[in-house]
């Protein structure tokens, strides 16, 4: 028995937010990447090399992700002070969850 696929339906990859554990389309989450040098940054293109983690685009998820060591655990490495400062500044530009 063969399975007929609908050519109009395109697969949309999903990722999980490390803070709220909600699954959503990859494009709706913000990817953070830790380069081999230890530098952590926001990856708007989704194509930077390095260990990645995803967060929702809301302040409460960023609060949970940046507090404690949840992000460090996911990225498998320490986050330097400068990177953490830039991530908190980026968090300020995000909306509150309504």
Short mmCIF file of N, CA and C in Angstrom, two decimals:
data_model
loop_
_atom_site.label_atom_id
_atom_site.label_comp_id
_atom_site.label_asym_id
_atom_site.label_seq_id
_atom_site.Cartn_x
_atom_site.Cartn_y
_atom_site.Cartn_z
N UNK A 1 0.84 -1.17 0.00
CA UNK A 1 0.00 0.00 0.00
C UNK A 1 0.89 1.24 0.00
N UNK A 2 0.71 2.12 -0.93
CA UNK A 2 1.52 3.33 -1.00
C UNK A 2 0.81 4.49 -0.33
N UNK A 3 1.60 5.36 0.21
CA UNK A 3 1.06 6.55 0.87
C UNK A 3 1.15 7.71 -0.10
N UNK A 4 0.04 8.37 -0.31
CA UNK A 4 0.00 9.50 -1.21
C UNK A 4 0.17 10.77 -0.39
N UNK A 5 1.19 11.54 -0.71
CA UNK A 5 1.41 12.79 0.02
C UNK A 5 0.81 13.95 -0.75
N UNK A 6 0.37 14.93 -0.03
CA UNK A 6 -0.20 16.11 -0.62
C UNK A 6 0.93 17.07 -0.98
N UNK A 7 1.15 17.35 -2.27
CA UNK A 7 2.27 18.22 -2.65
C UNK A 7 2.11 19.67 -2.17
N UNK A 8 0.91 20.07 -1.77
CA UNK A 8 0.69 21.45 -1.33
C UNK A 8 1.12 21.65 0.12
N UNK A 9 1.17 20.58 0.91
CA UNK A 9 1.55 20.70 2.31
C UNK A 9 3.07 20.62 2.43
N UNK A 10 3.65 21.64 3.01
CA UNK A 10 5.09 21.68 3.19
C UNK A 10 5.41 21.42 4.66
N UNK A 11 6.42 20.62 4.90
CA UNK A 11 6.84 20.33 6.26
C UNK A 11 7.43 21.59 6.90
N UNK A 12 6.95 21.91 8.10
CA UNK A 12 7.46 23.06 8.84
C UNK A 12 8.17 22.51 10.07
N UNK A 13 9.49 22.70 10.15
CA UNK A 13 10.23 22.18 11.30
C UNK A 13 9.82 22.89 12.60
N UNK A 14 9.73 22.10 13.68
CA UNK A 14 9.39 22.64 14.99
C UNK A 14 10.59 22.55 15.92
N UNK A 15 10.65 23.48 16.85
CA UNK A 15 11.67 23.47 17.88
C UNK A 15 10.99 23.74 19.22
N UNK A 16 11.70 23.46 20.30
CA UNK A 16 11.17 23.63 21.65
C UNK A 16 11.87 24.79 22.35
N UNK A 17 11.10 25.67 22.94
CA UNK A 17 11.64 26.77 23.74
C UNK A 17 12.23 26.17 25.01
N UNK A 18 13.46 26.55 25.34
CA UNK A 18 14.11 25.98 26.52
C UNK A 18 13.51 26.49 27.83
N UNK A 19 12.73 27.57 27.77
CA UNK A 19 12.16 28.15 28.98
C UNK A 19 10.76 27.58 29.27
N UNK A 20 9.84 27.73 28.35
CA UNK A 20 8.45 27.31 28.59
C UNK A 20 8.16 25.90 28.09
N UNK A 21 9.12 25.31 27.36
CA UNK A 21 9.01 23.97 26.80
C UNK A 21 7.90 23.84 25.76
N UNK A 22 7.44 24.98 25.23
CA UNK A 22 6.41 24.97 24.19
C UNK A 22 7.03 24.69 22.82
N UNK A 23 6.34 23.88 22.03
CA UNK A 23 6.81 23.59 20.68
C UNK A 23 6.10 24.50 19.70
N UNK A 24 6.87 25.06 18.79
CA UNK A 24 6.31 25.93 17.77
C UNK A 24 7.20 25.90 16.54
N UNK A 25 6.76 26.55 15.49
CA UNK A 25 7.54 26.58 14.25
C UNK A 25 8.90 27.22 14.50
N UNK A 26 9.91 26.65 13.90
CA UNK A 26 11.29 27.11 14.09
C UNK A 26 11.44 28.61 13.80
N UNK A 27 10.75 29.10 12.79
CA UNK A 27 10.87 30.49 12.40
C UNK A 27 10.27 31.48 13.38
N UNK A 28 9.42 31.01 14.29
CA UNK A 28 8.80 31.90 15.27
C UNK A 28 9.59 32.00 16.56
N UNK A 29 10.62 31.18 16.71
CA UNK A 29 11.47 31.22 17.89
C UNK A 29 12.77 31.97 17.58
N UNK A 30 13.44 32.42 18.61
CA UNK A 30 14.71 33.11 18.44
C UNK A 30 15.82 32.13 18.80
N UNK A 31 16.77 31.97 17.90
CA UNK A 31 17.87 31.04 18.11
C UNK A 31 19.06 31.77 18.72
N UNK A 32 19.61 31.17 19.75
CA UNK A 32 20.85 31.65 20.35
C UNK A 32 21.91 30.62 20.01
N UNK A 33 23.11 31.07 19.73
CA UNK A 33 24.18 30.16 19.35
C UNK A 33 25.45 30.48 20.13
N UNK A 34 26.11 29.40 20.57
CA UNK A 34 27.41 29.54 21.24
C UNK A 34 28.47 29.05 20.28
N UNK A 35 29.35 29.95 19.89
CA UNK A 35 30.44 29.60 18.98
C UNK A 35 31.51 28.83 19.75
N UNK A 36 32.42 28.24 19.03
CA UNK A 36 33.49 27.46 19.67
C UNK A 36 34.36 28.34 20.57
N UNK A 37 34.35 29.64 20.34
CA UNK A 37 35.12 30.57 21.17
C UNK A 37 34.44 30.87 22.50
N UNK A 38 33.17 30.44 22.66
CA UNK A 38 32.42 30.70 23.88
C UNK A 38 31.51 31.91 23.77
N UNK A 39 31.61 32.63 22.68
CA UNK A 39 30.79 33.82 22.43
C UNK A 39 29.35 33.40 22.15
N UNK A 40 28.37 33.96 22.87
CA UNK A 40 26.96 33.64 22.67
C UNK A 40 26.27 34.84 22.04
N UNK A 41 25.49 34.57 20.98
CA UNK A 41 24.80 35.67 20.29
C UNK A 41 23.46 35.21 19.74
N UNK A 42 22.62 36.18 19.41
CA UNK A 42 21.35 35.90 18.75
C UNK A 42 21.64 35.60 17.29
N UNK A 43 21.04 34.52 16.79
CA UNK A 43 21.24 34.10 15.41
C UNK A 43 19.96 34.36 14.63
N UNK A 44 19.86 35.53 14.02
CA UNK A 44 18.66 35.89 13.26
C UNK A 44 18.52 35.10 11.97
N UNK A 45 19.63 34.63 11.43
CA UNK A 45 19.57 33.89 10.17
C UNK A 45 19.28 32.41 10.38
N UNK A 46 19.59 31.90 11.57
CA UNK A 46 19.40 30.48 11.84
C UNK A 46 20.45 29.61 11.19
N UNK A 47 21.54 30.21 10.73
CA UNK A 47 22.55 29.47 9.99
C UNK A 47 23.95 29.56 10.56
N UNK A 48 24.11 30.26 11.68
CA UNK A 48 25.44 30.38 12.26
C UNK A 48 25.90 29.03 12.81
N UNK A 49 27.19 28.80 12.74
CA UNK A 49 27.76 27.56 13.25
C UNK A 49 27.89 27.64 14.76
N UNK A 50 27.63 26.53 15.42
CA UNK A 50 27.78 26.46 16.86
C UNK A 50 26.60 25.78 17.49
N UNK A 51 26.67 25.62 18.79
CA UNK A 51 25.62 24.96 19.56
C UNK A 51 24.45 25.92 19.70
N UNK A 52 23.24 25.48 19.39
CA UNK A 52 22.08 26.36 19.39
C UNK A 52 21.05 26.03 20.45
N UNK A 53 20.26 27.04 20.80
CA UNK A 53 19.13 26.91 21.71
C UNK A 53 18.05 27.88 21.25
N UNK A 54 16.80 27.58 21.54
CA UNK A 54 15.69 28.40 21.09
C UNK A 54 14.89 28.94 22.26
N UNK A 55 14.48 30.21 22.12
CA UNK A 55 13.61 30.87 23.09
C UNK A 55 12.47 31.55 22.36
N UNK A 56 11.30 31.60 23.01
CA UNK A 56 10.17 32.34 22.46
C UNK A 56 10.53 33.83 22.41
N UNK A 57 9.82 34.56 21.63
CA UNK A 57 10.09 36.00 21.46
C UNK A 57 9.33 36.83 22.49
N UNK A 58 9.31 36.37 23.74
CA UNK A 58 8.64 37.09 24.81
C UNK A 58 9.57 37.21 26.01
N UNK A 59 9.43 38.30 26.75
CA UNK A 59 10.33 38.57 27.87
C UNK A 59 10.31 37.50 28.95
N UNK A 60 9.14 36.93 29.24
CA UNK A 60 9.09 35.95 30.33
C UNK A 60 9.92 34.71 30.02
N UNK A 61 9.95 34.28 28.77
CA UNK A 61 10.78 33.14 28.40
C UNK A 61 12.26 33.50 28.47
N UNK A 62 12.61 34.71 28.09
CA UNK A 62 14.01 35.15 28.17
C UNK A 62 14.43 35.27 29.62
N UNK A 63 13.53 35.74 30.50
CA UNK A 63 13.85 35.81 31.93
C UNK A 63 14.19 34.43 32.45
N UNK A 64 13.34 33.47 32.16
CA UNK A 64 13.55 32.10 32.64
C UNK A 64 14.79 31.48 32.01
N UNK A 65 15.04 31.78 30.75
CA UNK A 65 16.20 31.20 30.07
C UNK A 65 17.52 31.78 30.52
N UNK A 66 17.55 33.07 30.83
CA UNK A 66 18.80 33.72 31.22
C UNK A 66 19.10 33.61 32.71
N UNK A 67 18.07 33.42 33.53
CA UNK A 67 18.31 33.25 34.96
C UNK A 67 18.75 31.82 35.21
N UNK A 68 19.54 31.66 36.23
CA UNK A 68 20.03 30.32 36.55
C UNK A 68 20.98 29.82 35.48
N UNK A 69 20.94 28.54 35.23
CA UNK A 69 21.89 28.00 34.25
C UNK A 69 21.20 27.23 33.12
N UNK A 70 19.93 27.47 32.90
CA UNK A 70 19.19 26.75 31.87
C UNK A 70 19.82 26.92 30.49
N UNK A 71 20.16 28.14 30.13
CA UNK A 71 20.77 28.40 28.83
C UNK A 71 22.18 27.81 28.76
N UNK A 72 22.93 27.95 29.83
CA UNK A 72 24.28 27.38 29.87
C UNK A 72 24.23 25.86 29.74
N UNK A 73 23.27 25.23 30.39
CA UNK A 73 23.12 23.78 30.30
C UNK A 73 22.81 23.35 28.87
N UNK A 74 21.90 24.06 28.22
CA UNK A 74 21.51 23.73 26.85
C UNK A 74 22.65 23.97 25.87
N UNK A 75 23.37 25.07 26.05
CA UNK A 75 24.48 25.39 25.15
C UNK A 75 25.77 24.65 25.53
N UNK A 76 25.73 23.92 26.62
CA UNK A 76 26.87 23.12 27.09
C UNK A 76 28.15 23.95 27.26
N UNK A 77 28.00 25.07 27.96
CA UNK A 77 29.16 25.90 28.23
C UNK A 77 28.77 27.16 28.99
N UNK A 78 29.73 27.75 29.66
CA UNK A 78 29.50 29.00 30.39
C UNK A 78 29.26 30.14 29.42
N UNK A 79 28.44 31.09 29.87
CA UNK A 79 28.18 32.30 29.09
C UNK A 79 29.00 33.42 29.71
N UNK A 80 29.84 34.06 28.93
CA UNK A 80 30.68 35.13 29.47
C UNK A 80 29.83 36.35 29.82
N UNK A 81 30.37 37.22 30.64
CA UNK A 81 29.65 38.39 31.16
C UNK A 81 29.19 39.30 30.02
N UNK A 82 30.06 39.54 29.05
CA UNK A 82 29.71 40.42 27.92
C UNK A 82 28.54 39.86 27.11
N UNK A 83 28.56 38.57 26.83
CA UNK A 83 27.48 37.95 26.07
C UNK A 83 26.17 38.02 26.85
N UNK A 84 26.23 37.73 28.15
CA UNK A 84 25.02 37.78 28.97
C UNK A 84 24.43 39.19 29.01
N UNK A 85 25.31 40.19 29.07
CA UNK A 85 24.85 41.59 29.08
C UNK A 85 24.13 41.92 27.77
N UNK A 86 24.70 41.51 26.64
CA UNK A 86 24.06 41.77 25.34
C UNK A 86 22.73 41.04 25.20
N UNK A 87 22.64 39.83 25.74
CA UNK A 87 21.38 39.08 25.69
C UNK A 87 20.30 39.76 26.53
N UNK A 88 20.68 40.30 27.70
CA UNK A 88 19.72 41.03 28.52
C UNK A 88 19.26 42.31 27.81
N UNK A 89 20.17 42.97 27.10
CA UNK A 89 19.79 44.17 26.34
C UNK A 89 18.83 43.80 25.22
N UNK A 90 19.08 42.68 24.56
CA UNK A 90 18.18 42.22 23.49
C UNK A 90 16.81 41.90 24.07
N UNK A 91 16.79 41.31 25.26
CA UNK A 91 15.54 40.97 25.93
C UNK A 91 14.66 42.20 26.14
N UNK A 92 15.29 43.34 26.40
CA UNK A 92 14.54 44.58 26.63
C UNK A 92 13.73 45.00 25.41
N UNK A 93 14.12 44.56 24.23
CA UNK A 93 13.40 44.93 22.99
C UNK A 93 12.21 44.04 22.71
N UNK A 94 12.05 42.98 23.49
CA UNK A 94 10.98 42.01 23.24
C UNK A 94 9.69 42.42 23.97
N UNK A 95 8.53 42.02 23.43
CA UNK A 95 7.26 42.36 24.07
C UNK A 95 6.94 41.42 25.24
N UNK A 96 6.05 41.88 26.11
CA UNK A 96 5.52 41.03 27.17
C UNK A 96 4.49 40.10 26.54
N UNK A 97 4.34 38.91 27.10
CA UNK A 97 3.33 37.97 26.60
C UNK A 97 1.95 38.51 26.98
N UNK A 98 1.04 38.55 26.02
CA UNK A 98 -0.29 39.10 26.31
C UNK A 98 -1.26 38.05 26.78
#
